[in-house]
CSV table of C-alpha atoms in Angstrom, one decimal:
chain,number,residue,atom,x,y,z
H,40,GLY,CA,-12.7,-14.9,21.7
H,41,ARG,CA,-13.2,-11.2,21.5
H,42,ALA,CA,-14.8,-11.1,18.1
H,43,ALA,CA,-18.5,-11.5,17.6
H,44,PRO,CA,-19.5,-14.7,15.8
H,45,GLU,CA,-20.4,-13.0,12.6
H,46,ALA,CA,-17.0,-11.2,12.4
H,47,ALA,CA,-15.2,-14.2,11.0
H,48,ASP,CA,-17.8,-14.7,8.2
H,49,LEU,CA,-17.3,-11.2,6.7
H,50,PRO,CA,-15.3,-11.4,3.4
H,51,LEU,CA,-13.1,-8.4,3.7
H,52,PRO,CA,-10.0,-7.2,1.8
H,53,ALA,CA,-6.6,-7.7,3.5
H,54,VAL,CA,-6.1,-4.0,4.6
H,55,PRO,CA,-9.5,-3.5,6.3
H,56,MET,CA,-9.1,-6.9,7.9
H,57,ARG,CA,-5.8,-5.9,9.4
H,58,VAL,CA,-7.5,-2.8,10.9
H,59,LEU,CA,-10.1,-5.0,12.6
H,60,VAL,CA,-7.3,-7.2,13.9
H,61,ALA,CA,-5.5,-4.2,15.3
H,62,LEU,CA,-8.7,-3.0,16.9
H,63,ALA,CA,-9.3,-6.4,18.5
H,64,GLU,CA,-5.7,-6.5,19.8
H,65,LEU,CA,-6.0,-3.1,21.6
H,66,PRO,CA,-4.8,-3.4,25.3
H,67,GLY,CA,-7.9,-4.0,27.4
H,68,CYS,CA,-10.2,-4.9,24.6
H,69,GLU,CA,-13.0,-6.9,26.2
H,70,ARG,CA,-15.3,-7.4,23.2
H,71,LEU,CA,-15.3,-6.6,19.5
H,72,ALA,CA,-18.7,-6.5,17.7
H,73,VAL,CA,-18.6,-6.4,13.9
H,74,ALA,CA,-21.6,-5.9,11.6
H,75,ARG,CA,-22.1,-5.2,8.0
H,76,ASP,CA,-24.3,-2.3,6.9
H,77,GLY,CA,-24.7,-2.2,3.2
H,78,GLY,CA,-21.3,-1.4,1.7
H,79,LEU,CA,-19.8,-0.6,5.1
H,80,VAL,CA,-18.4,-2.6,7.9
H,81,ARG,CA,-18.8,-1.3,11.5
H,82,ALA,CA,-16.6,-2.6,14.3
H,83,SER,CA,-17.1,-1.5,17.9
H,84,ALA,CA,-14.6,-2.4,20.6
H,85,ARG,CA,-15.4,-2.2,24.3
H,86,LEU,CA,-12.3,-1.4,26.4
H,87,ALA,CA,-11.6,-2.2,30.0
H,88,ARG,CA,-9.6,1.0,30.4
H,89,VAL,CA,-9.0,4.3,28.7
H,90,PRO,CA,-6.9,3.8,25.6
H,91,ASP,CA,-3.5,5.4,25.0
H,92,PRO,CA,-4.0,8.4,22.7
H,93,VAL,CA,-0.9,7.4,20.7
H,94,VAL,CA,-2.4,3.9,20.0
H,95,VAL,CA,-5.7,5.4,19.1
H,96,GLY,CA,-4.1,7.9,16.7
H,97,ALA,CA,-2.1,5.1,15.0
H,98,LEU,CA,-5.3,3.0,14.7
H,99,GLY,CA,-7.1,6.0,13.2
H,100,GLU,CA,-4.4,6.4,10.6
H,101,ARG,CA,-4.6,2.8,9.7
H,102,ALA,CA,-8.4,3.1,9.3
H,103,ARG,CA,-7.8,6.2,7.1
H,104,LEU,CA,-5.4,4.3,4.9
H,105,ALA,CA,-8.0,1.6,4.5
H,106,GLY,CA,-10.5,4.1,3.2
H,107,GLY,CA,-12.4,4.3,6.5
H,108,ARG,CA,-12.4,6.3,9.7
H,109,LEU,CA,-12.2,5.9,13.5
H,110,ARG,CA,-15.0,7.3,15.7
H,111,HIS,CA,-14.5,7.9,19.5
H,112,GLY,CA,-15.8,10.1,22.2
H,113,ARG,CA,-13.7,12.0,24.7
H,114,LEU,CA,-10.9,9.7,25.6
H,115,LEU,CA,-10.9,10.9,29.2
H,116,TRP,CA,-14.1,9.0,29.9
H,117,ARG,CA,-15.2,7.0,26.8
H,118,ARG,CA,-14.0,3.4,26.6
H,119,ARG,CA,-15.6,2.5,23.3
H,120,LEU,CA,-14.0,2.9,19.8
H,121,THR,CA,-15.8,2.4,16.6
H,122,VAL,CA,-14.2,1.8,13.2
H,123,VAL,CA,-16.2,2.2,9.9
H,124,LEU,CA,-14.6,0.6,6.9
H,125,PRO,CA,-15.6,0.0,3.3
H,126,ALA,CA,-16.6,-3.6,2.7
H,127,ARG,CA,-14.9,-3.7,-0.7
H,128,ALA,CA,-11.3,-2.9,-1.7
H,129,GLY,CA,-11.0,0.5,-3.3
H,130,GLY,CA,-14.4,1.7,-1.9
H,131,PRO,CA,-13.8,4.7,0.3
H,132,LEU,CA,-16.5,5.9,2.6
H,133,PRO,CA,-18.9,8.6,1.4
H,134,ARG,CA,-17.8,12.0,2.7
H,135,SER,CA,-19.8,15.0,3.7
H,136,SER,CA,-19.3,18.3,1.9
H,137,PRO,CA,-16.8,19.8,4.4
H,138,GLN,CA,-14.8,16.6,4.3
H,139,GLN,CA,-14.8,16.7,0.5
H,140,LEU,CA,-13.6,20.3,0.6
H,141,LEU,CA,-10.8,19.5,3.1
H,142,GLY,CA,-9.8,16.6,1.0
H,143,ARG,CA,-9.6,18.6,-2.2
H,144,VAL,CA,-7.8,21.6,-0.6
H,145,PRO,CA,-5.4,20.0,2.0
H,146,TRP,CA,-4.0,23.3,3.1
H,147,LEU,CA,-7.3,24.3,4.6
H,148,ARG,CA,-6.7,21.7,7.4
H,149,ALA,CA,-3.3,23.1,8.2
H,150,GLN,CA,-4.3,26.7,8.3
H,151,GLY,CA,-7.2,26.7,10.8
H,152,ILE,CA,-5.6,29.4,13.0
H,153,PRO,CA,-5.1,32.0,10.2
H,154,LEU,CA,-8.6,31.4,8.9
H,155,LEU,CA,-10.0,31.8,12.4
H,156,ILE,CA,-8.1,35.1,13.0
H,157,PHE,CA,-9.1,36.5,9.6
H,158,ALA,CA,-12.8,35.6,10.2
H,159,LEU,CA,-12.8,37.2,13.7
H,160,GLU,CA,-10.9,40.4,12.7
H,161,ALA,CA,-12.7,40.9,9.4
H,162,THR,CA,-16.1,40.5,11.1
H,163,GLU,CA,-15.1,43.0,13.8
H,164,ALA,CA,-13.9,45.5,11.1
H,165,LEU,CA,-17.2,45.2,9.3
H,166,LEU,CA,-19.3,45.5,12.4
H,167,THR,CA,-17.4,48.6,13.8
H,168,ALA,CA,-17.2,50.5,10.5
H,169,GLY,CA,-18.7,54.0,10.9
H,170,ARG,CA,-18.9,53.7,14.7
H,171,PRO,CA,-17.5,56.4,17.0
H,172,ALA,CA,-13.8,56.9,16.6
H,173,ALA,CA,-13.4,57.4,20.4
H,174,PHE,CA,-14.2,53.8,20.9
H,175,TYR,CA,-13.2,52.0,17.7
H,176,GLY,CA,-10.5,54.2,16.2
H,177,ALA,CA,-10.4,56.4,13.1
H,178,ALA,CA,-9.0,53.8,10.7
H,179,PRO,CA,-11.1,53.4,7.5
H,180,LEU,CA,-12.5,50.0,6.6
H,181,PRO,CA,-9.9,49.1,4.0
H,182,VAL,CA,-7.1,49.7,6.6
H,183,ARG,CA,-9.0,47.5,9.1
H,184,LEU,CA,-9.4,44.7,6.5
H,185,ALA,CA,-5.8,45.0,5.5
H,186,GLY,CA,-4.8,44.7,9.1
H,187,ALA,CA,-6.9,41.6,9.6
H,188,THR,CA,-5.3,40.0,6.5
H,189,ALA,CA,-1.8,40.8,7.7
H,190,LEU,CA,-2.5,39.2,11.1
H,191,ALA,CA,-3.9,36.1,9.4
H,192,LEU,CA,-0.8,35.9,7.1
H,193,ALA,CA,1.5,36.2,10.1
H,194,PHE,CA,0.2,32.9,11.5
H,195,VAL,CA,0.7,31.0,8.2
H,196,PRO,CA,4.4,30.1,8.7
H,197,ARG,CA,3.9,29.2,12.4
H,198,ARG,CA,5.1,25.6,11.9
H,199,ARG,CA,8.2,26.4,10.0
H,200,TRP,CA,9.2,29.7,11.6
H,201,PRO,CA,7.2,29.8,14.9
H,202,LEU,CA,9.2,32.5,16.7
H,203,LEU,CA,9.2,34.8,13.6
H,204,SER,CA,5.4,34.2,13.4
H,205,VAL,CA,4.9,35.2,17.0
H,206,LEU,CA,7.0,38.4,16.8
H,207,ALA,CA,5.2,39.3,13.5
H,208,VAL,CA,1.8,39.1,15.2
H,209,VAL,CA,3.0,41.3,18.2
H,210,ALA,CA,4.4,43.8,15.7
H,211,ILE,CA,1.3,44.0,13.6
H,212,CYS,CA,-0.9,44.4,16.7
H,213,MET,CA,1.2,47.4,17.8
H,214,LEU,CA,1.3,49.0,14.3
H,215,ARG,CA,-2.5,48.6,13.8
H,216,THR,CA,-3.3,50.2,17.1
H,217,VAL,CA,-0.6,52.8,17.6
H,218,VAL,CA,0.2,53.9,14.1
H,219,PHE,CA,-3.0,53.3,12.1
H,220,ASP,CA,-5.5,54.1,15.0
H,221,ASP,CA,-7.3,50.8,14.5
H,222,ALA,CA,-8.8,49.9,17.8
H,223,PHE,CA,-9.6,46.1,17.6
H,224,GLY,CA,-9.6,43.2,20.0
H,225,LEU,CA,-6.0,42.5,20.9
H,226,ASN,CA,-6.7,39.4,23.0
H,227,PRO,CA,-7.5,36.7,20.5
H,228,PRO,CA,-4.4,37.1,18.2
H,229,LEU,CA,-2.1,37.5,21.2
H,230,TYR,CA,-3.5,34.5,23.0
H,231,LEU,CA,-3.1,32.4,19.8
H,232,ALA,CA,0.4,33.8,19.3
H,233,ALA,CA,1.3,32.7,22.9
H,234,PHE,CA,-0.2,29.2,22.1
H,235,VAL,CA,2.0,29.0,19.0
H,236,ALA,CA,5.1,29.9,21.0
H,237,GLY,CA,4.4,27.2,23.5
H,238,ALA,CA,3.5,24.5,20.9
H,239,TYR,CA,6.1,25.1,18.2
H,240,VAL,CA,9.0,27.1,19.5
H,241,ARG,CA,12.1,25.1,20.6
H,242,PRO,CA,13.7,25.1,23.1
H,243,LEU,CA,11.4,25.8,26.0
H,244,TRP,CA,13.2,28.9,27.3
H,245,LEU,CA,12.9,30.4,23.8
H,246,ALA,CA,9.2,29.6,23.8
H,247,ALA,CA,8.9,31.4,27.2
H,248,LEU,CA,10.5,34.5,25.6
H,249,GLY,CA,7.9,34.3,22.9
H,250,ALA,CA,5.1,34.4,25.4
H,251,ALA,CA,6.8,37.2,27.3
H,252,ALA,CA,6.9,39.2,24.0
H,253,CYS,CA,3.2,38.7,23.7
H,254,VAL,CA,2.6,40.1,27.2
H,255,ALA,CA,5.0,43.0,26.7
H,256,GLY,CA,3.5,43.8,23.3
H,257,GLY,CA,0.0,43.9,24.7
H,258,PHE,CA,1.1,46.2,27.6
H,259,LEU,CA,3.0,48.6,25.3
H,260,THR,CA,0.1,48.7,22.8
H,261,VAL,CA,-2.4,49.7,25.5
H,262,VAL,CA,-0.1,52.2,27.2
H,263,LEU,CA,0.9,53.9,24.0
H,264,ALA,CA,-2.4,53.9,22.2
H,265,PHE,CA,-4.8,54.7,25.0
H,266,ASP,CA,-2.8,56.9,27.4
H,267,TRP,CA,-3.3,54.3,30.1
H,268,ASN,CA,-4.8,55.9,33.2
H,269,TRP,CA,-3.7,53.8,36.1
H,270,GLU,CA,-6.3,55.3,38.4
H,271,LEU,CA,-9.2,54.7,35.9
H,272,TYR,CA,-8.0,51.2,34.8
H,273,PRO,CA,-6.5,49.2,37.6
H,274,PRO,CA,-3.5,46.9,37.1
H,275,ASN,CA,-5.7,43.9,37.7
H,276,MET,CA,-6.8,44.1,34.1
H,277,LEU,CA,-3.3,43.8,32.8
H,278,LEU,CA,-2.7,41.0,35.3
H,279,PHE,CA,-5.7,39.2,33.9
H,280,PHE,CA,-4.3,39.7,30.4
H,281,ALA,CA,-0.9,38.3,31.4
H,282,THR,CA,-2.6,35.4,33.1
H,283,MET,CA,-4.6,34.5,30.0
H,284,VAL,CA,-1.5,34.8,27.8
H,285,THR,CA,0.4,32.5,30.2
H,286,ALA,CA,-2.5,30.0,30.2
H,287,ALA,CA,-2.5,29.9,26.4
H,288,TRP,CA,1.3,29.4,26.3
H,289,ALA,CA,1.0,26.6,28.9
H,290,THR,CA,-1.7,25.0,26.7
H,291,GLY,CA,0.6,25.1,23.8
H,292,VAL,CA,3.4,23.5,25.8
H,293,GLY,CA,1.1,20.8,27.0
H,294,GLY,CA,0.1,20.1,23.4
H,295,ARG,CA,3.7,19.6,22.2
H,296,ARG,CA,3.5,15.9,22.7
H,297,ARG,CA,0.2,15.6,20.8
H,298,LEU,CA,1.5,17.8,18.0
H,299,ALA,CA,4.7,15.7,17.8
H,300,GLN,CA,2.6,12.6,17.7
H,301,ALA,CA,0.4,14.1,14.9
H,302,ASP,CA,3.5,14.9,12.9
H,303,GLU,CA,4.9,11.4,13.5
H,304,LEU,CA,1.6,9.9,12.3
H,305,ARG,CA,1.6,12.1,9.2
H,306,ALA,CA,5.1,10.9,8.5
H,307,LEU,CA,4.1,7.3,9.1
H,308,SER,CA,1.1,7.7,6.9
H,309,SER,CA,3.3,9.0,4.1
H,310,VAL,CA,5.7,6.1,4.5
H,311,GLU,CA,2.8,3.6,4.6
H,312,GLU,CA,1.3,5.1,1.5
H,313,ARG,CA,4.6,4.8,-0.3
H,314,ARG,CA,5.1,1.3,1.0
H,315,GLN,CA,1.6,0.3,-0.3
H,316,GLY,CA,2.4,1.9,-3.6
H,317,ARG,CA,5.6,-0.1,-4.0
H,318,ALA,CA,3.8,-3.2,-2.9
H,319,ILE,CA,1.1,-2.7,-5.5
H,320,GLU,CA,3.9,-2.1,-8.2
H,321,ARG,CA,5.6,-5.3,-7.1
H,322,ALA,CA,2.3,-7.2,-7.2
H,323,VAL,CA,1.6,-5.9,-10.7
H,324,GLU,CA,5.1,-6.8,-11.9
H,325,ALA,CA,4.8,-10.3,-10.3
H,326,GLU,CA,1.5,-10.8,-12.1
H,327,ARG,CA,3.0,-9.7,-15.4
H,328,LEU,CA,5.8,-12.3,-14.9
H,329,ARG,CA,3.3,-15.0,-14.0
H,330,VAL,CA,1.2,-14.2,-17.1
H,331,ALA,CA,4.4,-14.3,-19.2
H,332,ARG,CA,5.4,-17.7,-17.8
H,333,GLU,CA,1.9,-19.1,-18.3
H,334,LEU,CA,1.8,-17.8,-21.9
H,335,HIS,CA,5.3,-19.1,-22.6
H,336,ASP,CA,4.3,-22.6,-21.2
H,337,LEU,CA,1.0,-22.7,-23.1
H,338,VAL,CA,1.9,-21.1,-26.4
H,339,GLY,CA,5.5,-22.3,-26.5
H,340,HIS,CA,4.6,-25.9,-26.0
H,341,GLY,CA,1.7,-25.8,-28.4
H,342,LEU,CA,3.5,-23.9,-31.1
H,343,THR,CA,6.5,-26.3,-31.0
H,344,SER,CA,4.1,-29.2,-31.4
H,345,ILE,CA,2.2,-27.5,-34.2
H,346,THR,CA,5.5,-26.5,-36.0
H,347,LEU,CA,6.9,-30.0,-35.9
H,348,GLN,CA,3.6,-31.6,-37.0
H,349,CYS,CA,3.3,-29.2,-39.9
H,350,ALA,CA,6.9,-30.0,-41.0
H,351,VAL,CA,6.0,-33.7,-40.9
H,352,ALA,CA,2.8,-33.2,-42.8
H,353,ALA,CA,4.7,-31.1,-45.5
H,354,GLN,CA,7.3,-33.9,-46.0
H,355,GLN,CA,4.8,-36.7,-46.1
H,356,LEU,CA,1.9,-35.1,-47.9
H,357,GLU,CA,2.6,-36.8,-51.3
H,358,SER,CA,4.6,-39.9,-50.2
H,359,ALA,CA,2.5,-40.9,-47.1
H,360,PRO,CA,-0.9,-39.0,-47.1
H,361,ARG,CA,-2.2,-41.0,-44.1
H,362,GLN,CA,0.7,-40.0,-41.9
H,363,ALA,CA,0.3,-36.4,-43.2
H,364,ALA,CA,-3.4,-36.5,-42.3
H,365,ALA,CA,-2.5,-37.8,-38.8
H,366,ALA,CA,-0.1,-35.0,-38.4
H,367,ILE,CA,-2.7,-32.4,-39.4
H,368,ALA,CA,-5.2,-34.0,-37.0
H,369,ALA,CA,-2.6,-33.7,-34.2
H,370,VAL,CA,-2.1,-30.0,-35.1
H,371,GLU,CA,-5.9,-29.6,-34.7
H,372,GLU,CA,-5.9,-31.4,-31.3
H,373,VAL,CA,-3.0,-29.3,-30.0
H,374,GLY,CA,-4.5,-26.1,-31.2
H,375,ALA,CA,-7.8,-26.9,-29.5
H,376,GLU,CA,-6.0,-27.7,-26.2
H,377,VAL,CA,-3.9,-24.5,-26.3
H,378,LEU,CA,-7.1,-22.5,-27.1
H,379,ARG,CA,-8.9,-24.1,-24.1
H,380,GLU,CA,-6.0,-23.3,-21.7
H,381,LEU,CA,-5.8,-19.7,-23.0
H,382,HIS,CA,-9.5,-19.2,-22.4
H,383,GLN,CA,-8.9,-20.5,-18.8
H,384,LEU,CA,-6.0,-18.1,-18.4
H,385,LEU,CA,-8.0,-15.1,-19.7
H,386,ALA,CA,-10.9,-16.0,-17.4
H,387,ALA,CA,-8.6,-16.1,-14.4
H,388,LEU,CA,-7.1,-12.7,-15.4
H,389,ASP,CA,-10.4,-10.9,-15.6
H,390,GLY,CA,-11.7,-12.5,-12.4
H,391,SER,CA,-14.6,-14.4,-13.9
H,392,ALA,CA,-13.0,-17.8,-12.9
H,393,ALA,CA,-10.5,-19.0,-10.4
H,394,PRO,CA,-7.1,-19.9,-11.9
H,395,ALA,CA,-6.9,-23.6,-12.5
H,396,ALA,CA,-3.6,-25.3,-11.9
H,397,PRO,CA,-2.9,-28.4,-14.0
H,398,GLU,CA,-3.2,-31.7,-12.2
H,399,LEU,CA,-0.5,-34.3,-12.1
H,400,ALA,CA,-2.9,-36.9,-13.5
H,401,ARG,CA,-2.8,-34.9,-16.8
H,402,LEU,CA,0.9,-35.8,-17.2
H,403,ARG,CA,-0.2,-39.1,-18.8
H,404,GLU,CA,-2.1,-37.1,-21.4
H,405,LEU,CA,0.8,-34.8,-21.9
H,406,ALA,CA,3.1,-37.8,-22.5
H,407,ARG,CA,0.6,-39.3,-24.9
H,408,ARG,CA,0.4,-36.1,-26.9
H,409,ALA,CA,4.2,-35.8,-27.0
H,410,GLY,CA,4.4,-39.5,-28.2
H,411,ALA,CA,1.9,-38.7,-30.9
H,412,HIS,CA,4.3,-35.9,-32.1
H,413,GLY,CA,7.2,-38.3,-32.4
H,414,LEU,CA,8.7,-38.1,-28.9
H,415,ASP,CA,9.3,-41.4,-27.1
H,416,VAL,CA,8.3,-40.4,-23.6
H,417,ARG,CA,8.7,-42.9,-20.8
H,418,LEU,CA,6.7,-41.5,-17.9
H,419,GLU,CA,6.9,-42.8,-14.3
H,420,LEU,CA,4.6,-41.5,-11.6
H,421,ALA,CA,5.3,-42.7,-8.0
H,422,GLY,CA,3.8,-42.0,-4.6
H,423,ASP,CA,0.5,-40.5,-3.6
H,424,LEU,CA,0.3,-37.7,-6.2
H,425,ALA,CA,-3.5,-37.2,-5.8
H,426,SER,CA,-3.0,-35.3,-2.5
H,427,VAL,CA,-0.3,-33.0,-3.7
H,428,PRO,CA,-1.4,-29.4,-3.2
H,429,ALA,CA,-2.7,-27.7,-6.4
H,430,GLY,CA,0.1,-25.1,-6.5
H,431,HIS,CA,2.9,-27.7,-6.3
H,432,ALA,CA,1.1,-29.9,-8.8
H,433,GLY,CA,0.8,-27.1,-11.3
H,434,ALA,CA,4.5,-26.2,-10.9
H,435,ALA,CA,5.6,-29.8,-11.5
H,436,TYR,CA,3.3,-30.1,-14.5
H,437,ARG,CA,4.7,-26.9,-16.1
H,438,ILE,CA,8.3,-28.0,-15.4
H,439,VAL,CA,7.7,-31.4,-17.1
H,440,GLN,CA,5.9,-29.7,-20.0
H,441,GLU,CA,8.7,-27.2,-20.5
H,442,ALA,CA,11.4,-29.9,-20.3
H,443,LEU,CA,9.5,-32.0,-22.9
H,444,THR,CA,9.1,-29.0,-25.2
H,445,ASN,CA,12.9,-28.3,-25.0
H,446,ALA,CA,13.6,-32.0,-25.6
H,447,ARG,CA,11.4,-31.9,-28.7
H,448,LYS,CA,13.1,-28.8,-30.0
H,449,HIS,CA,16.7,-29.5,-29.1
H,450,GLY,CA,17.0,-33.2,-28.1
H,451,GLY,CA,18.3,-36.2,-29.9
H,452,ALA,CA,16.5,-39.2,-31.3
H,453,GLY,CA,16.6,-41.3,-28.1
H,454,PRO,CA,13.8,-41.8,-25.6
H,455,VAL,CA,12.9,-39.1,-23.0
H,456,GLY,CA,12.6,-40.3,-19.4
H,457,ALA,CA,10.2,-38.3,-17.1
H,458,ARG,CA,9.7,-39.2,-13.5
H,459,VAL,CA,7.5,-37.4,-10.9
H,460,ALA,CA,7.5,-38.9,-7.4
H,461,ARG,CA,6.3,-38.0,-4.0
H,462,GLU,CA,8.8,-39.2,-1.4
H,463,ARG,CA,9.9,-38.2,2.1
H,464,GLY,CA,7.9,-34.9,2.2
H,465,ARG,CA,9.0,-33.6,-1.1
H,466,LEU,CA,7.9,-33.8,-4.8
H,467,ALA,CA,10.8,-34.9,-7.0
H,468,ILE,CA,10.8,-34.1,-10.8
H,469,GLU,CA,13.3,-35.5,-13.2
H,470,VAL,CA,13.4,-35.3,-17.1
H,471,ARG,CA,16.3,-36.8,-19.1
H,472,ASN,CA,16.8,-36.7,-22.8
H,473,SER,CA,19.7,-37.2,-25.2
H,474,LEU,CA,21.3,-34.3,-27.0
H,475,ALA,CA,21.4,-33.6,-30.7
H,476,SER,CA,24.9,-32.1,-30.4
H,477,PRO,CA,27.6,-31.8,-27.7
H,478,VAL,CA,26.8,-29.2,-25.1
H,479,ALA,CA,29.2,-27.4,-22.8
H,480,LEU,CA,27.5,-26.3,-19.7
H,481,ALA,CA,28.9,-25.0,-16.4
H,482,ASP,CA,27.8,-26.6,-13.2
H,483,ALA,CA,24.1,-26.1,-12.6
H,484,ALA,CA,23.1,-24.4,-9.4
H,485,PRO,CA,20.1,-24.4,-7.1
H,486,ALA,CA,17.1,-22.2,-8.0
H,487,ALA,CA,18.4,-19.4,-5.7
H,488,ALA,CA,21.5,-19.1,-7.8
H,489,LEU,CA,20.4,-17.9,-11.1
H,490,PRO,CA,23.4,-18.3,-13.5
H,491,LEU,CA,23.0,-21.1,-16.1
H,492,THR,CA,25.0,-21.4,-19.3
H,493,ALA,CA,22.8,-22.3,-22.2
H,494,SER,CA,23.7,-24.7,-24.9
H,495,PRO,CA,24.2,-23.5,-28.5
H,496,ALA,CA,20.8,-25.0,-29.2
H,497,THR,CA,19.0,-23.2,-26.4
H,498,ALA,CA,20.9,-20.0,-26.7
H,499,ALA,CA,18.8,-18.9,-29.6
H,500,GLY,CA,15.7,-19.2,-27.4
H,501,SER,CA,14.1,-16.5,-25.3
H,502,GLY,CA,15.5,-17.8,-22.0
H,503,LEU,CA,12.0,-17.7,-20.5
H,504,GLY,CA,11.8,-21.5,-20.2
H,505,LEU,CA,14.6,-22.1,-17.7
H,506,ALA,CA,13.8,-18.8,-15.9
H,507,GLY,CA,10.2,-19.8,-15.6
H,508,MET,CA,11.0,-23.2,-14.2
H,509,ARG,CA,13.4,-21.6,-11.7
H,510,GLU,CA,10.7,-19.1,-10.6
H,511,ARG,CA,8.1,-21.9,-10.1
H,512,VAL,CA,10.4,-23.8,-7.8
H,513,ARG,CA,11.6,-20.7,-6.0
H,514,VAL,CA,8.0,-19.8,-5.0
H,515,TYR,CA,7.8,-23.1,-3.0
H,516,ASP,CA,11.4,-22.9,-1.6
H,517,GLY,CA,12.6,-25.7,-3.9
H,518,TRP,CA,15.6,-26.0,-6.2
H,519,LEU,CA,16.2,-26.9,-9.8
H,520,THR,CA,19.2,-27.9,-11.9
H,521,ALA,CA,19.5,-28.3,-15.7
H,522,GLY,CA,22.6,-29.5,-17.5
H,523,PRO,CA,24.4,-32.5,-19.0
H,524,ASP,CA,25.0,-35.5,-16.8
H,525,ASP,CA,27.9,-37.9,-16.9
H,526,ALA,CA,26.4,-39.9,-19.7
H,527,GLY,CA,26.1,-36.9,-22.0
H,528,ASP,CA,22.3,-36.6,-21.6
H,529,TRP,CA,20.5,-33.4,-20.7
H,530,LEU,CA,19.0,-33.7,-17.2
H,531,VAL,CA,16.5,-31.5,-15.6
H,532,ARG,CA,16.0,-32.1,-11.9
H,533,ALA,CA,13.8,-30.3,-9.4
H,534,GLU,CA,12.5,-30.8,-5.9
H,535,LEU,CA,9.6,-29.0,-4.2
H,536,PRO,CA,9.2,-29.3,-0.4
H,537,LEU,CA,5.6,-30.3,0.5
H,538,PRO,CA,3.7,-28.9,3.5
H,539,ALA,CA,3.4,-31.3,6.4
């Protein structure tokens, strides 16, 4: 393949990895070399042909969103692109002081032209202060600096109101020279105004009028302010000025596409940042729901057992002390088991250990504990359950655990049948128990259809049990039903498709 052998061995977060994949999939990519340098990952792609600037811009935006940056030479002759990315999630690249300043003050990036004009005009005003008025005009320094500031401010709204910005620049140039006797370099501001007209004014004919206004304004300023002597100053000088203004305007027109692409990339960047923000919020919410389900399964099952055993111990403490002692021992055993599983859950949440899904082999221990608490569980395990994927096994275990908990809380005195079987590419779960009282329940639906009518016994509960079971089967595209069967028993059935 295109990637260097060591590229596949680099453990990278998902977003930087997608940037590397996009770099490798560039049209004409012959080779991708990836290397780790401390906390950074550098990927260099050698291309068979010059890349499309639009594609490169999109790749650079992806790299920026991942906390990195794209490096490239002049696209007219360079055929190598280098991406530098942080090796860890949330670890942006170190920035230089100018980059930090631009990042903290975003408008500095967008106002390069006004800052350039102010720097040029203010420097010229300071250097020409006190020089002969015949050459540099009689305007005092404060007037010159005010004129430089006005010119710079005229360029600020060039993106929103470009034609107004161009006309304001022309008017300020004429006022400074003709009215305030401030002889300054007309060329830079008028060239940049023509560029703004070509780059931002729409439609094209209106942009051409903006450039014509720059040429006409320059001509009128020279003629009115300096009593133009056509014999001393030949028309070739004005022709040169008009040619340069036209060239600046044509450069702006040629840059329209690039500017439109930059605006589009900024819009895409904003959309991507919002999308990532929503994805993070959804992930956090999903994690909260997962933790709530796990806590419900762990604590709900354990507390139900502890409550029932404590009730048994209280009733038999005087009449049957041995049975009361056995119930108290069962409480201790369940409490230790719940505490152990809570420690595992907390370790998974803080990242110190991988989350451990319960194995189906532990169903026998679950049935044994339920039997010790007075529930007659008849468990049947069928098929090759040892090779069931961990996620599917954990979901099946929790479904059986929740069904047994509900049977202990709300079921009748009869036995509880539990069956987990692997058959024909699916994992089938079935738990059946008698009911303590008649239950009216509407037709149960697959997991995708959420409505279920709870029985009077279960209506007092939190509702997390059935919702948690449904969510577990939904994750694996399965289905679940819960309701009374024809014999009047409560039946929980679920199926999970297994990967081939």
